[in-house]
XYZ file of C-alpha atoms in Angstrom:
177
model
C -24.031 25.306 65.530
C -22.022 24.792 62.228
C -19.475 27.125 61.247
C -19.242 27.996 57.350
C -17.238 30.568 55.682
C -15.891 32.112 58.451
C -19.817 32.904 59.942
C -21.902 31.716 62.634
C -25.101 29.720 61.677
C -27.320 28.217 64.184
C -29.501 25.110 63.156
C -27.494 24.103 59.827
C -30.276 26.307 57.866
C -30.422 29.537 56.026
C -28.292 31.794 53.711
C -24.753 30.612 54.696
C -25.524 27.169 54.153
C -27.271 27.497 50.642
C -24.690 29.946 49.727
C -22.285 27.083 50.515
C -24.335 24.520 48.614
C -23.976 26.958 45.642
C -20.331 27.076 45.638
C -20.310 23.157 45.740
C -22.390 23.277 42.766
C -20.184 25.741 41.210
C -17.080 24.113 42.024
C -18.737 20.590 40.332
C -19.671 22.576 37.471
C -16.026 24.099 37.235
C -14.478 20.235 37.630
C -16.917 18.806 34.533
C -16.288 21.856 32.238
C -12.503 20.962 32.906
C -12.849 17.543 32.628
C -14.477 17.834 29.037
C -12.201 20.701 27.613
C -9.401 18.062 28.503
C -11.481 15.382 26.575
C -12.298 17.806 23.653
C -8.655 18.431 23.867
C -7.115 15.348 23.725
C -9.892 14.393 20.781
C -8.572 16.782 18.689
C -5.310 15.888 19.391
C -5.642 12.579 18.340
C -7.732 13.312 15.169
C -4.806 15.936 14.077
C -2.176 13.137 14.437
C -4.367 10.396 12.645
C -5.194 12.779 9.611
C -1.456 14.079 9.904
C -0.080 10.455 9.177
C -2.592 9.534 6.432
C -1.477 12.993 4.816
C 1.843 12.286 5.209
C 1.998 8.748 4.421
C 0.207 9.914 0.529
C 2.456 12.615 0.185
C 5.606 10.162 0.931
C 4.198 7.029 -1.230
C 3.046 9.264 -3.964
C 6.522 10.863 -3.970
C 7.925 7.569 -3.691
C 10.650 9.683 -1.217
C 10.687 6.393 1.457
C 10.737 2.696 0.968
C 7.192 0.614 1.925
C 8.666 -0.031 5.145
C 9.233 3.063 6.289
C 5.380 4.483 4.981
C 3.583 2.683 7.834
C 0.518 4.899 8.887
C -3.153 3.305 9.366
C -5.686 3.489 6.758
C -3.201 5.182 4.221
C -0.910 1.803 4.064
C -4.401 0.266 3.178
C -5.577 1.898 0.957
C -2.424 3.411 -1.187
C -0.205 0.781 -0.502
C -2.301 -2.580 -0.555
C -5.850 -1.657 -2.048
C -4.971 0.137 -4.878
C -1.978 -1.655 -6.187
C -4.006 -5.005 -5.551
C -7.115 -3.223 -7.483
C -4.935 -2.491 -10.418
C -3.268 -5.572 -10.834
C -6.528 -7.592 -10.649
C -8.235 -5.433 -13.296
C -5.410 -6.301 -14.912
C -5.299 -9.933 -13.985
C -8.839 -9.983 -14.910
C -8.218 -8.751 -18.795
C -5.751 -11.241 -19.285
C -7.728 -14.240 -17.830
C -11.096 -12.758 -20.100
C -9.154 -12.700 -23.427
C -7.333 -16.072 -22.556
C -10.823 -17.367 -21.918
C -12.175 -15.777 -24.967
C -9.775 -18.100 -27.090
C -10.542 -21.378 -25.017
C -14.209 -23.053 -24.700
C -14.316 -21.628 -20.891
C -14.961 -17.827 -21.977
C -16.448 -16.005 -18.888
C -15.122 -18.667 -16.325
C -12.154 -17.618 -15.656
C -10.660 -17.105 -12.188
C -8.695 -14.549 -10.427
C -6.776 -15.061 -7.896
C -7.735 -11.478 -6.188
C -11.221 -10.304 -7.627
C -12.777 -7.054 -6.808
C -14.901 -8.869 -4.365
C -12.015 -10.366 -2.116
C -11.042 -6.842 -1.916
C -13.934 -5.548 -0.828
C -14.075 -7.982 2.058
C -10.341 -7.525 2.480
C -9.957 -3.374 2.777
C -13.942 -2.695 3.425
C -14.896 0.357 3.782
C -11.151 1.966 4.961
C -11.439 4.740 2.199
C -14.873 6.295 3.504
C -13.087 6.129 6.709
C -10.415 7.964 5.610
C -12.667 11.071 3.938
C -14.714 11.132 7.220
C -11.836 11.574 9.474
C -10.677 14.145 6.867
C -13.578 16.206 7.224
C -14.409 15.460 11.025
C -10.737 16.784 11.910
C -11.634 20.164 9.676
C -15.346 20.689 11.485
C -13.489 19.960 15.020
C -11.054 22.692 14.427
C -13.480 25.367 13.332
C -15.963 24.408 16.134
C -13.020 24.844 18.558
C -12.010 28.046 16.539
C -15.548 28.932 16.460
C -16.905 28.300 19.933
C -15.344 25.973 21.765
C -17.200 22.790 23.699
C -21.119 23.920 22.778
C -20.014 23.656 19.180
C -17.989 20.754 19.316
C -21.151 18.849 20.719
C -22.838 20.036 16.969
C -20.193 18.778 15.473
C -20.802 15.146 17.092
C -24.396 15.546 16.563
C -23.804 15.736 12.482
C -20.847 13.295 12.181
C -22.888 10.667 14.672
C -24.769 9.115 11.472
C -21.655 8.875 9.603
C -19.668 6.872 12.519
C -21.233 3.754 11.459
C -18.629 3.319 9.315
C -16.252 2.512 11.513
C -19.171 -0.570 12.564
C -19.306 -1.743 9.169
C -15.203 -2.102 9.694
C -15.117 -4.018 12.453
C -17.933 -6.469 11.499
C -16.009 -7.467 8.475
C -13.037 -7.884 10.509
C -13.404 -11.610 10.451
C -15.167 -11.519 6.957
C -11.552 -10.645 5.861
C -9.026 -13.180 7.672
């Protein structure tokens, strides 16, 4: 005899028993839909405060309202502090070492000591990374707006080709020591 829900059952069979597997199953259910609104949560969290800081840091080094030191968020300090100062001055560098060249023997062999290619290998591909977390944050909060965890998961499904970014990133890692 097993006793479930308050009821009688004899042989561990029957209605009370498969009403109690159902509320197991329920209860499961209940824990993983839970456990993935925290996850879906806590994603959007962290995509808010990552596209927060990169907004931020633009605003503050386009402003020039702080000192370098005090602009120090991800991808931003990459790209608007480092890359595109560094960009600048070696098209610059680059103008200056052609016409010296131009008035020596050597024209066309000059060389820079940053060239568009050292960046490249240096920053890869940090300011695609920064537009897709731009727009990934923006589709995450209407899907949430929207409808919640079912469109979140369509949200994953278009943004999954565009994650391999973030691969071609961290293979070049050692490219650029």
């Amino acid at each position: 005899m097993v006793r479930t829900t308050g009821r009688l059952v004899f042989g561990g069979s029957g209605p009370a028993t498969e009403q109690q597997d159902d509320d197991d199953k329920l209860q499961q259910l209940t824990k993983e839909e839970g456990n993935r609104s925290k996850a879906v949560a806590e994603l959007l969290s962290t995509e808010k405060t990552f596209v927060s800081e990169m907004t931020a840091a633009v605003l503050v080094l386009q402003q020039g309202l702080v000192p370098f030191a005090a602009a120090h968020t991800r991808f931003h300090l990459l790209v608007e502090v480092f890359l595109e100062p560094l960009r600048r001055y070696g098209a610059e560098l680059a103008a200056e070492a052609e016409a010296a060249a131009e008035d020596r023997a050597d024209a066309g062999k000059a060389r820079l000591a940053v060239t568009p290619e050292d960046l490249t290998v240096i920053f890869s591909n940090v300011e695609q990374l920064l537009g897709f977390n731009r727009s990934f944050l923006a589709d995450l909060e209407a899907a949430m707006a929207a409808g919640g965890q079912g469109a979140v998961v369509e949200v994953f499904l278009k943004a999954a080709p565009f994650m391999r970014m973030f691969s071609v990133y961290v293979n070049n890692f050692d490219r650029a020591r």
